PDB file of C-alpha atoms in Angstrom:
ATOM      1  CA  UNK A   1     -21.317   2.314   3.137  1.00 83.00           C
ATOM      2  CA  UNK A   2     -17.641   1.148   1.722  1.00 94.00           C
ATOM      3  CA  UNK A   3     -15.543   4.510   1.624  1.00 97.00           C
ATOM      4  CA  UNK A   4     -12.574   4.441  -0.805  1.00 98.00           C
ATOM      5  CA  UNK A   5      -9.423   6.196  -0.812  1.00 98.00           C
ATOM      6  CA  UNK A   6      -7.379   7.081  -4.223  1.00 98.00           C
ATOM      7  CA  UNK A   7      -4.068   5.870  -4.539  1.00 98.00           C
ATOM      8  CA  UNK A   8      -2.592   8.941  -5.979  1.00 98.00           C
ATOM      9  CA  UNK A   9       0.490   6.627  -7.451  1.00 98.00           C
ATOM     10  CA  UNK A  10      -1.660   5.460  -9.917  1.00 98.00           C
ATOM     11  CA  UNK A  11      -4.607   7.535 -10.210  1.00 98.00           C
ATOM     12  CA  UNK A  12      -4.308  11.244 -10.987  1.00 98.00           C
ATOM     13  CA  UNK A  13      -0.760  10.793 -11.395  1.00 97.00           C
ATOM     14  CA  UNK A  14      -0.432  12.984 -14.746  1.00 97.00           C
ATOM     15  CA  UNK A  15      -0.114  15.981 -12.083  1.00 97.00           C
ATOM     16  CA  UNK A  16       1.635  17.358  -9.121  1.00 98.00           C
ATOM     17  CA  UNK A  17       0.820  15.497  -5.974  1.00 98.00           C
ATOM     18  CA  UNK A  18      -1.256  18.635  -4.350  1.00 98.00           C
ATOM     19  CA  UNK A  19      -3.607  18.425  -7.468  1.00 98.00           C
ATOM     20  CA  UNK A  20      -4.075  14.385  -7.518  1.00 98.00           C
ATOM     21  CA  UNK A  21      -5.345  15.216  -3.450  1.00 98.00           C
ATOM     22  CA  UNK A  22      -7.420  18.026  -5.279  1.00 98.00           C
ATOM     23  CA  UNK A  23      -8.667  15.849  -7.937  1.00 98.00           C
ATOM     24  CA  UNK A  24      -9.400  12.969  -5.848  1.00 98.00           C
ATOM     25  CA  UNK A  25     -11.350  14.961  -3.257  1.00 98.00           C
ATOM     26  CA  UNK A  26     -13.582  16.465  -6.072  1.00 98.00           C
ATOM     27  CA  UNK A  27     -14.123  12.914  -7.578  1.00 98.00           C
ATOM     28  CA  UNK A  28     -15.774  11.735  -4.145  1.00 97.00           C
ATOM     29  CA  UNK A  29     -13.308   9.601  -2.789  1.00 98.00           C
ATOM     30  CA  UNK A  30     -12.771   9.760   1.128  1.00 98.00           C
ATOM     31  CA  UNK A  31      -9.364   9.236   1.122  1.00 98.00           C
ATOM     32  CA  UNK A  32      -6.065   9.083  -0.289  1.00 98.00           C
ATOM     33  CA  UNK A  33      -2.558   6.996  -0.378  1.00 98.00           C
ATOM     34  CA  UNK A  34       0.318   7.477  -2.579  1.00 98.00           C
ATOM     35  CA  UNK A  35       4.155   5.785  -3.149  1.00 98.00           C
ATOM     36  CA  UNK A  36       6.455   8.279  -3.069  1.00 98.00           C
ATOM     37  CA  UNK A  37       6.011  11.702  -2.233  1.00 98.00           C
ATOM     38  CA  UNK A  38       9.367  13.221  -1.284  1.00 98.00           C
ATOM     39  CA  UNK A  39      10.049  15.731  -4.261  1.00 97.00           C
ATOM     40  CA  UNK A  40       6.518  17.274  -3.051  1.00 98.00           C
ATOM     41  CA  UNK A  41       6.954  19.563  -0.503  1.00 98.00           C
ATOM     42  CA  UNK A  42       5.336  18.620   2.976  1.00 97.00           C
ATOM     43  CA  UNK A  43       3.598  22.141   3.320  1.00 98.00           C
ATOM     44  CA  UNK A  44       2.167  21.705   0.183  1.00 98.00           C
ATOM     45  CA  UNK A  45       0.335  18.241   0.945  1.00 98.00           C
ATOM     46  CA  UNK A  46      -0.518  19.433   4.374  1.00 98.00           C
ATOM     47  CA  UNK A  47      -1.713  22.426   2.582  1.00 98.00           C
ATOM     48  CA  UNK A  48      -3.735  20.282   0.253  1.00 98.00           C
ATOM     49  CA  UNK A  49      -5.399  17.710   2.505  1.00 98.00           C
ATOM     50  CA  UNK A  50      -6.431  20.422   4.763  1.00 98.00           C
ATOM     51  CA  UNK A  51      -8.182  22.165   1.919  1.00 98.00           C
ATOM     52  CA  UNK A  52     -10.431  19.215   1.075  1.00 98.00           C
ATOM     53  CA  UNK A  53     -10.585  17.506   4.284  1.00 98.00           C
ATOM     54  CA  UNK A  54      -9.172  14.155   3.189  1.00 98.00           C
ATOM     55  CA  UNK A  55      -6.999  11.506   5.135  1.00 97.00           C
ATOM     56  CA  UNK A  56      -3.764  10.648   4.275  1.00 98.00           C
ATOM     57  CA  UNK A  57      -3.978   6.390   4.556  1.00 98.00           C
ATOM     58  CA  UNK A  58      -0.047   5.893   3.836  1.00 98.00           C
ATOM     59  CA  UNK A  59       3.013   5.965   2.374  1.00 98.00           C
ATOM     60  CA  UNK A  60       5.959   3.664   1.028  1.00 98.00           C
ATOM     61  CA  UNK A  61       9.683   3.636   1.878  1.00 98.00           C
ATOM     62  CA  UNK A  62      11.675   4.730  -1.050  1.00 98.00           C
ATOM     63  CA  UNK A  63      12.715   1.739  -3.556  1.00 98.00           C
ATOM     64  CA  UNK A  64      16.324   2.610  -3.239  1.00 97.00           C
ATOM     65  CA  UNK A  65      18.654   2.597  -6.717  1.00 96.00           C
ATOM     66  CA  UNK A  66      15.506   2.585  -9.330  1.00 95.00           C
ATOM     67  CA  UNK A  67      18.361   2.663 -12.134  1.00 95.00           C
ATOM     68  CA  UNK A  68      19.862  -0.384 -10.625  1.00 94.00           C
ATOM     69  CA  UNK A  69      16.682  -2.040 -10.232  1.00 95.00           C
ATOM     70  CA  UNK A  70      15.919  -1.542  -6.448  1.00 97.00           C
ATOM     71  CA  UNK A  71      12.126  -1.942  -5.434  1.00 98.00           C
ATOM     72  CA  UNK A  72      12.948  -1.153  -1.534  1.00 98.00           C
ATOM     73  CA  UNK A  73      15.815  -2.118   0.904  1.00 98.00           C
ATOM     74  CA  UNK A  74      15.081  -3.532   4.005  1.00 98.00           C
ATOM     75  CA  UNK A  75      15.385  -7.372   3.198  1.00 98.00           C
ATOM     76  CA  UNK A  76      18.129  -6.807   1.412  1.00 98.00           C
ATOM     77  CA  UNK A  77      21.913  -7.566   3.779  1.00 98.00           C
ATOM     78  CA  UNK A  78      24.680  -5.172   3.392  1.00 97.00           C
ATOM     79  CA  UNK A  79      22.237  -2.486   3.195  1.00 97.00           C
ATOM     80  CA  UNK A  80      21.066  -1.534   6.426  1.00 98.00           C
ATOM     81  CA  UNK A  81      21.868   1.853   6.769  1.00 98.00           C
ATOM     82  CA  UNK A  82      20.403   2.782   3.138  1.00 98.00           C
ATOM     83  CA  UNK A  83      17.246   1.174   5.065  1.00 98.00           C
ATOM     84  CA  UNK A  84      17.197   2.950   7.680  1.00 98.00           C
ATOM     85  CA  UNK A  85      17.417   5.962   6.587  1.00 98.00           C
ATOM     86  CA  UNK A  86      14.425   5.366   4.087  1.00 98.00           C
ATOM     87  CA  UNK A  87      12.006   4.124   7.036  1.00 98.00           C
ATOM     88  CA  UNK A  88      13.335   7.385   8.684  1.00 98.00           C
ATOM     89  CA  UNK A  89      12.583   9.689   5.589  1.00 98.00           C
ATOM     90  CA  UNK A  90       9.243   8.026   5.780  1.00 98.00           C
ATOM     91  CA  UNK A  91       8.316   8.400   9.191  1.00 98.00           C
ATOM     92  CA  UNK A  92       9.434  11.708   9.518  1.00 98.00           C
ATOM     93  CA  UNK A  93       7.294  12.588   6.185  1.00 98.00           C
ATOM     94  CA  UNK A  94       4.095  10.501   7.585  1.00 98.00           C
ATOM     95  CA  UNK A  95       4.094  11.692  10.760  1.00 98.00           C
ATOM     96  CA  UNK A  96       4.731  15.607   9.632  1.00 98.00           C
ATOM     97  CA  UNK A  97       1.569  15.362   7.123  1.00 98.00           C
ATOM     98  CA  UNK A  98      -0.261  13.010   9.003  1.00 98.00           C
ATOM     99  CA  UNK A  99      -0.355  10.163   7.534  1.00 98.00           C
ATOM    100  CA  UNK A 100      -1.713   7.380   9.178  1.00 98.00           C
ATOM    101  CA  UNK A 101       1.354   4.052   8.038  1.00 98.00           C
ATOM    102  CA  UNK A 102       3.876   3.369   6.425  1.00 98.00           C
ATOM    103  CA  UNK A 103       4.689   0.879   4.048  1.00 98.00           C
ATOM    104  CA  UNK A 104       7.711  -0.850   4.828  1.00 98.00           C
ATOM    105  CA  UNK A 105       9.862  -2.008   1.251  1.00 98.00           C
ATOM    106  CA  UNK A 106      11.540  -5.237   1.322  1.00 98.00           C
ATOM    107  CA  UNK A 107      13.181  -5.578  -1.908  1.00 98.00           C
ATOM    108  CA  UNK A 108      14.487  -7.991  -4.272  1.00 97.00           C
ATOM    109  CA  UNK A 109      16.226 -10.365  -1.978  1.00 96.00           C
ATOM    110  CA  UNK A 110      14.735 -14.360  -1.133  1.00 95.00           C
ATOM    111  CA  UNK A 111      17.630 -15.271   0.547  1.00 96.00           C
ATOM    112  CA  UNK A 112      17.447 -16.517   4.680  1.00 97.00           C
ATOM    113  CA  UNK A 113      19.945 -13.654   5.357  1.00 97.00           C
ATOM    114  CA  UNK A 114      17.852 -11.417   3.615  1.00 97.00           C
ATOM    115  CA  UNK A 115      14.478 -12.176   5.687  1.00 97.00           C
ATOM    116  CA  UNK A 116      16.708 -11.722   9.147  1.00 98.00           C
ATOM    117  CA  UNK A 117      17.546  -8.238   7.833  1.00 98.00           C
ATOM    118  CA  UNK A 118      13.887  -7.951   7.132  1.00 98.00           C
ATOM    119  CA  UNK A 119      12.932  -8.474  10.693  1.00 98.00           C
ATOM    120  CA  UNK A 120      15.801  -6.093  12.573  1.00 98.00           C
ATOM    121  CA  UNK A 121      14.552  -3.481  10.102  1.00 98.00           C
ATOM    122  CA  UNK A 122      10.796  -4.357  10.239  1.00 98.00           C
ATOM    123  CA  UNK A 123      12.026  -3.998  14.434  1.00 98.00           C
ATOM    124  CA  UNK A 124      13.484  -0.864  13.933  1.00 98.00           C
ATOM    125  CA  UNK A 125      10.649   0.475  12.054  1.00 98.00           C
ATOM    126  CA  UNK A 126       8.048  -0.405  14.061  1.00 98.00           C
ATOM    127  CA  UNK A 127       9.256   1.133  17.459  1.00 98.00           C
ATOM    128  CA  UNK A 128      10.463   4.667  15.537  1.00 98.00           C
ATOM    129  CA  UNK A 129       7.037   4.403  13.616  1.00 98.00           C
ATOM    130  CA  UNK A 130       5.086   3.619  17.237  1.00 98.00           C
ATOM    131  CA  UNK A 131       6.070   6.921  19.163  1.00 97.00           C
ATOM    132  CA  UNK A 132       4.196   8.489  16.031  1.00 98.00           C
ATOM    133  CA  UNK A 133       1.004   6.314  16.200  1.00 98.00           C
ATOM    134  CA  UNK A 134       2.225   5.210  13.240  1.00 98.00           C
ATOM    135  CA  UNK A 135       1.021   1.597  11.517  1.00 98.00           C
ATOM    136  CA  UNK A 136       3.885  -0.099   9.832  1.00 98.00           C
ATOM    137  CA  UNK A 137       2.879  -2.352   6.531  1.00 99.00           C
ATOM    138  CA  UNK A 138       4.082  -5.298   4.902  1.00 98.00           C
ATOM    139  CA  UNK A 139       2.577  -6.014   1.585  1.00 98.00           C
ATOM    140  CA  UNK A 140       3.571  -9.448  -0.617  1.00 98.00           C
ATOM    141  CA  UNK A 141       3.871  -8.309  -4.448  1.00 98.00           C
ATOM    142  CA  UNK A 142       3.180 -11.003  -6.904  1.00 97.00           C
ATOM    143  CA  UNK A 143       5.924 -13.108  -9.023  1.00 95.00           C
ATOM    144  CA  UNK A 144       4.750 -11.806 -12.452  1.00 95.00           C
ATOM    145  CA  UNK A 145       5.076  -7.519 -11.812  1.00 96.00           C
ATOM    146  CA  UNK A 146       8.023  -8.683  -8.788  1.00 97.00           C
ATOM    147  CA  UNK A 147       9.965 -11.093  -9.762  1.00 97.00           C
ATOM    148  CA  UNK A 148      12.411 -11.692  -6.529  1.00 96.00           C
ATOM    149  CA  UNK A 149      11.001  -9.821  -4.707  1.00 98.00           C
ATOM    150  CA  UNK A 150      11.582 -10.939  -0.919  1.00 98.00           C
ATOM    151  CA  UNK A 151       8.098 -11.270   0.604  1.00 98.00           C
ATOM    152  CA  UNK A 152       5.544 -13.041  -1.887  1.00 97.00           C
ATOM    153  CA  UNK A 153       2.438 -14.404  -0.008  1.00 98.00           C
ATOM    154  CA  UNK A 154       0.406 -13.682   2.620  1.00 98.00           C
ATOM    155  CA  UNK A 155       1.331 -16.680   4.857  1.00 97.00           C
ATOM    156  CA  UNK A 156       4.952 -15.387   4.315  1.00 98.00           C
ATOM    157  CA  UNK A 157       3.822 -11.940   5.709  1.00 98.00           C
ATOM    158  CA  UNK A 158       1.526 -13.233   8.496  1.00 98.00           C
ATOM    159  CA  UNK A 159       4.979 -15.561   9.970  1.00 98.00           C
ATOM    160  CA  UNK A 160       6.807 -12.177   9.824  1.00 98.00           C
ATOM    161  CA  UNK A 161       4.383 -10.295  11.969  1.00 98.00           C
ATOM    162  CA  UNK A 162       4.068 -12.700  14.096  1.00 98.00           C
ATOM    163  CA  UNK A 163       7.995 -13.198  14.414  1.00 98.00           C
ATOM    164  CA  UNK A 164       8.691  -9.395  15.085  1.00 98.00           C
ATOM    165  CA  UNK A 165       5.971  -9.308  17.535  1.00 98.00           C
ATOM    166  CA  UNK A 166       5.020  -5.360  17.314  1.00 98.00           C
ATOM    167  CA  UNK A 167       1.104  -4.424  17.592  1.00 98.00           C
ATOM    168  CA  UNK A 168       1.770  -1.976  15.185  1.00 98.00           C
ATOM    169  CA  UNK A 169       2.925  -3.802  12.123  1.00 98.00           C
ATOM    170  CA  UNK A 170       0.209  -5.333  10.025  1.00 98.00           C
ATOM    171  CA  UNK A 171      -0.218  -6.706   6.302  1.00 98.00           C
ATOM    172  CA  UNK A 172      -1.302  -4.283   3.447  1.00 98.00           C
ATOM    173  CA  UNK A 173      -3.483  -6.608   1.813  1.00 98.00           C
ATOM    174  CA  UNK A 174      -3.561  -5.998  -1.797  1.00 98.00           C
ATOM    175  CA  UNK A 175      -6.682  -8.483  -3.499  1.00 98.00           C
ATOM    176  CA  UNK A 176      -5.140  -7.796  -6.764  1.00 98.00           C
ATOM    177  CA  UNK A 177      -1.652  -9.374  -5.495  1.00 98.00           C
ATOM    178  CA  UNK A 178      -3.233 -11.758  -3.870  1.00 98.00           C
ATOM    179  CA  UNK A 179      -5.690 -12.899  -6.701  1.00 98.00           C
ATOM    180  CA  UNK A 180      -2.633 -13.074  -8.805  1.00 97.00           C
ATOM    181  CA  UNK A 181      -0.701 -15.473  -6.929  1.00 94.00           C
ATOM    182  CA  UNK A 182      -2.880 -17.279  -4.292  1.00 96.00           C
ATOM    183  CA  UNK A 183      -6.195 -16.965  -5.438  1.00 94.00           C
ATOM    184  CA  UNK A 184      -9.281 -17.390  -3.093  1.00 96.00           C
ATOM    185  CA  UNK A 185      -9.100 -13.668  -2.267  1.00 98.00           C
ATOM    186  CA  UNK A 186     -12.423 -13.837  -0.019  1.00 98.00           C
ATOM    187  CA  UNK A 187     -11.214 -16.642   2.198  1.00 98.00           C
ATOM    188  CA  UNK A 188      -8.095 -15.104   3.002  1.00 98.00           C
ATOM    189  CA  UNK A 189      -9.389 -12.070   3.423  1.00 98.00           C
ATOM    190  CA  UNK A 190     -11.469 -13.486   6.534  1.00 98.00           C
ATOM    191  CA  UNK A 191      -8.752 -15.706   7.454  1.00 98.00           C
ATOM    192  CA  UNK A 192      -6.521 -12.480   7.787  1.00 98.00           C
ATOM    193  CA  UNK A 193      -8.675  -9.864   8.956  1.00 98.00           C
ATOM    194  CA  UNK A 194      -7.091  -9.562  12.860  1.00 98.00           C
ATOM    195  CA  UNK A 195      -3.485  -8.696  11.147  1.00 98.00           C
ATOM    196  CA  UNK A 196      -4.695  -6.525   7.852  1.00 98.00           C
ATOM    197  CA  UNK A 197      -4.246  -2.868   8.412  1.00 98.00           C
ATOM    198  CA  UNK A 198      -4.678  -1.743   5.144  1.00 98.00           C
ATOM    199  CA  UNK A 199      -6.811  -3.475   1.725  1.00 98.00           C
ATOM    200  CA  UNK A 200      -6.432  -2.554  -2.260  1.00 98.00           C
ATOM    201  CA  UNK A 201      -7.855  -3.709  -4.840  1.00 98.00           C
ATOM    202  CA  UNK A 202      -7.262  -3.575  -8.705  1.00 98.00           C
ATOM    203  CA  UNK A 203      -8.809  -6.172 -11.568  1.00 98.00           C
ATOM    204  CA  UNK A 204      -7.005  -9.199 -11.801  1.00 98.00           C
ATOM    205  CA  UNK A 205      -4.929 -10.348 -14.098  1.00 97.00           C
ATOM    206  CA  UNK A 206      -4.775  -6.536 -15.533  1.00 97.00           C
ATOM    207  CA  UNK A 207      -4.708  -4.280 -12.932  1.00 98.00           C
ATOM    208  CA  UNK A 208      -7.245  -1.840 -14.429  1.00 98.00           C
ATOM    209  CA  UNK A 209     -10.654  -0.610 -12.930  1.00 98.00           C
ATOM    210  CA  UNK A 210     -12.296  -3.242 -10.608  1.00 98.00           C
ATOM    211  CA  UNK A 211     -15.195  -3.515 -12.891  1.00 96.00           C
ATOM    212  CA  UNK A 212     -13.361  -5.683 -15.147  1.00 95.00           C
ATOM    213  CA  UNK A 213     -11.142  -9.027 -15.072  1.00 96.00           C
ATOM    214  CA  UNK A 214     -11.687 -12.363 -13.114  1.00 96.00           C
ATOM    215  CA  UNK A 215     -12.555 -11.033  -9.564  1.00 97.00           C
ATOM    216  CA  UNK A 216     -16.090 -10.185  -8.971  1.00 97.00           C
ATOM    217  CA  UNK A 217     -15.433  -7.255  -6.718  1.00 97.00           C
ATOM    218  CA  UNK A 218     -19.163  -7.062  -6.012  1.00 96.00           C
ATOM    219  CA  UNK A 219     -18.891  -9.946  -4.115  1.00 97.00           C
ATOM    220  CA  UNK A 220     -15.528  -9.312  -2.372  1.00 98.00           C
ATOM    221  CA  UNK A 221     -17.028  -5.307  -1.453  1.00 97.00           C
ATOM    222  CA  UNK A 222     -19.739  -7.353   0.040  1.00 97.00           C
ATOM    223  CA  UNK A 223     -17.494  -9.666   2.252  1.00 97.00           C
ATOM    224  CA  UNK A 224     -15.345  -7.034   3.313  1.00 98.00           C
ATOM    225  CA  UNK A 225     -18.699  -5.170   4.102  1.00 97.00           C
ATOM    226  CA  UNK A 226     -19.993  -7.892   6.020  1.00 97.00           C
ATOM    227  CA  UNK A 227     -16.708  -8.382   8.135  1.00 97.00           C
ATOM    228  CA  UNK A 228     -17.013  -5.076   9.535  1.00 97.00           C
ATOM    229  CA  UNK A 229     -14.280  -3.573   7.948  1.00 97.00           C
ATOM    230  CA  UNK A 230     -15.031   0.942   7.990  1.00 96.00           C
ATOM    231  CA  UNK A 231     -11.807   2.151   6.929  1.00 97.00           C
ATOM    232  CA  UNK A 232     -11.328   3.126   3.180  1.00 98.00           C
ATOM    233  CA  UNK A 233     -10.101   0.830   0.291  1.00 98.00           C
ATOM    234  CA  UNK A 234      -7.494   1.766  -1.646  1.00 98.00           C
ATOM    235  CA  UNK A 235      -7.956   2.170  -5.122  1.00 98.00           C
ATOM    236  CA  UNK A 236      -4.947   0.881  -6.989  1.00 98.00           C
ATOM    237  CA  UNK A 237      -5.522   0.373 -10.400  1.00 98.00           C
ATOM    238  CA  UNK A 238      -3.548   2.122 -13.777  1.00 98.00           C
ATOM    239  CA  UNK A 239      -6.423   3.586 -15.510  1.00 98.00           C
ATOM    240  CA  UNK A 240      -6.195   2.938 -19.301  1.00 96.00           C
ATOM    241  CA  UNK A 241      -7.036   6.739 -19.775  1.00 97.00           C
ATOM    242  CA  UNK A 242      -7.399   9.673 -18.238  1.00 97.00           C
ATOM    243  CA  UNK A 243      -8.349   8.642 -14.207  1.00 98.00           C
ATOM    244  CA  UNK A 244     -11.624  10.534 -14.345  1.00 97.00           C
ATOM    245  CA  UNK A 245     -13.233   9.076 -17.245  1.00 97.00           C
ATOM    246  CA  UNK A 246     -12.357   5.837 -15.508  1.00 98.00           C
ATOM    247  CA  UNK A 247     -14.776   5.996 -12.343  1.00 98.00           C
ATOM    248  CA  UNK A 248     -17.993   4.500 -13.242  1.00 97.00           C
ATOM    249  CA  UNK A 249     -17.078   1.831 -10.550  1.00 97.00           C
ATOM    250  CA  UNK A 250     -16.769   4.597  -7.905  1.00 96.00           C
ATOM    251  CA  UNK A 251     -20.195   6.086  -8.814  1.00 88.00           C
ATOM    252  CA  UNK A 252     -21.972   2.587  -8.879  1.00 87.00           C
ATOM    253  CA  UNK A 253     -20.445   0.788  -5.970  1.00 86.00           C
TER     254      UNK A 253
END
């Protein structure tokens, strides 16, 4: 059986965070994931996910300046310390509600400076995030919702991991990014598998519910089934209305 874990960024989001773990729980999803939880108090998530028993998959660093059009710092030079003190804020926050990673932000940087800066952070990150059992996560965002944004494709991400060299960094592996911009999500997916710590999936090219849009998500449940992958799948989609009138995927699947 596939288990699948909300991504409370996107779904439920039209309440405080508490509530979406609430929601998501009584919706039958095994697990949840969100972006940004810092204005939420940790008690109260704690509080929540013990209630209904789920597992909190991860988190993401915050984005930085959102008014001056940050999307995370880490690849970004000149800004170290701003960096570091994010992947702090987000280990401490994981590790407190226990979380299980952390997704590391690169930002919009494609400079060579900026993926050196990448790596002493992704460093950093990884051996704060490791005395927590934490997993750190890279994830490539496509070209047409990310537009220079450092890290774009999964070959990129799989030479970074393999150039900082920590067993606990892995790629966040997001079919609907992928689908976007290299296509052949099933083949990369196997290709992958030994460095993915974490899968999504949305429709592609919308991002809506994964019963729509050019990727037959029957097939690529099935694959990922067959690979002997047990850990929940992260719903990431924007629901065109309100998130529970939007399962019938969940209920069929």
């Amino acid at each position: 059986m596939i288990r699948f874990s909300a991504n409370l960024g996107f779904l439920f989001a039209d309440r405080p965070l508490p509530d979406a773990i609430r929601a998501a729980a009584a919706s039958g999803f095994h697990a949840v994931e969100c972006h940004w939880p810092y204005d939420t108090p940790v008690r109260d998530v704690k509080q929540a996910l013990a209630e209904t028993g789920l597992e909190m998959l991860g988190l993401n660093t915050r984005r930085g300046d959102v008014a001056r059009g940050d999307n995370g710092l880490s690849a970004i030079p000149g800004r170290e310390a701003e960096a570091r003190a994010a992947i702090d804020e987000a280990i401490d926050y994981a590790a407190t509600i226990g979380a299980h990673g952390v997704h590391v932000m690169a930002g919009f940087d494609q400079s060579i400076a900026g993926g050196h800066t990448f790596i002493d952070n992704l460093d950093y990150a990884c051996t704060r995030g490791a005395r927590h059992g934490l997993t750190m996560l890279i994830e490539p965002l496509n070209e047409h919702d990310a537009p220079g944004y450092y890290l774009r494709t999964t070959e990129q991400a799989a030479d970074l991991i393999q150039d900082v060299g920590a067993s606990n960094l892995k790629l966040m592996f997001d079919c609907y990014h992928v689908g976007r911009t290299e296509g052949d999500v099933i083949t990369r997916l196997r290709t992958l598998l030994p460095i993915i710590g974490h899968i999504q999936f949305a429709s592609v090219p919308d991002r809506g519910t994964p019963d729509s849009g050019e990727l037959d998500y029957r097939a690529v449940f099935s694959e990922i089934r067959a690979l002997g992958w047990t850990k929940p799948l992260g719903a990431e989609y924007k629901p065109a209305k309100a998130t529970e009138d939007t399962l019938g995927w969940l209920q069929s699947t």
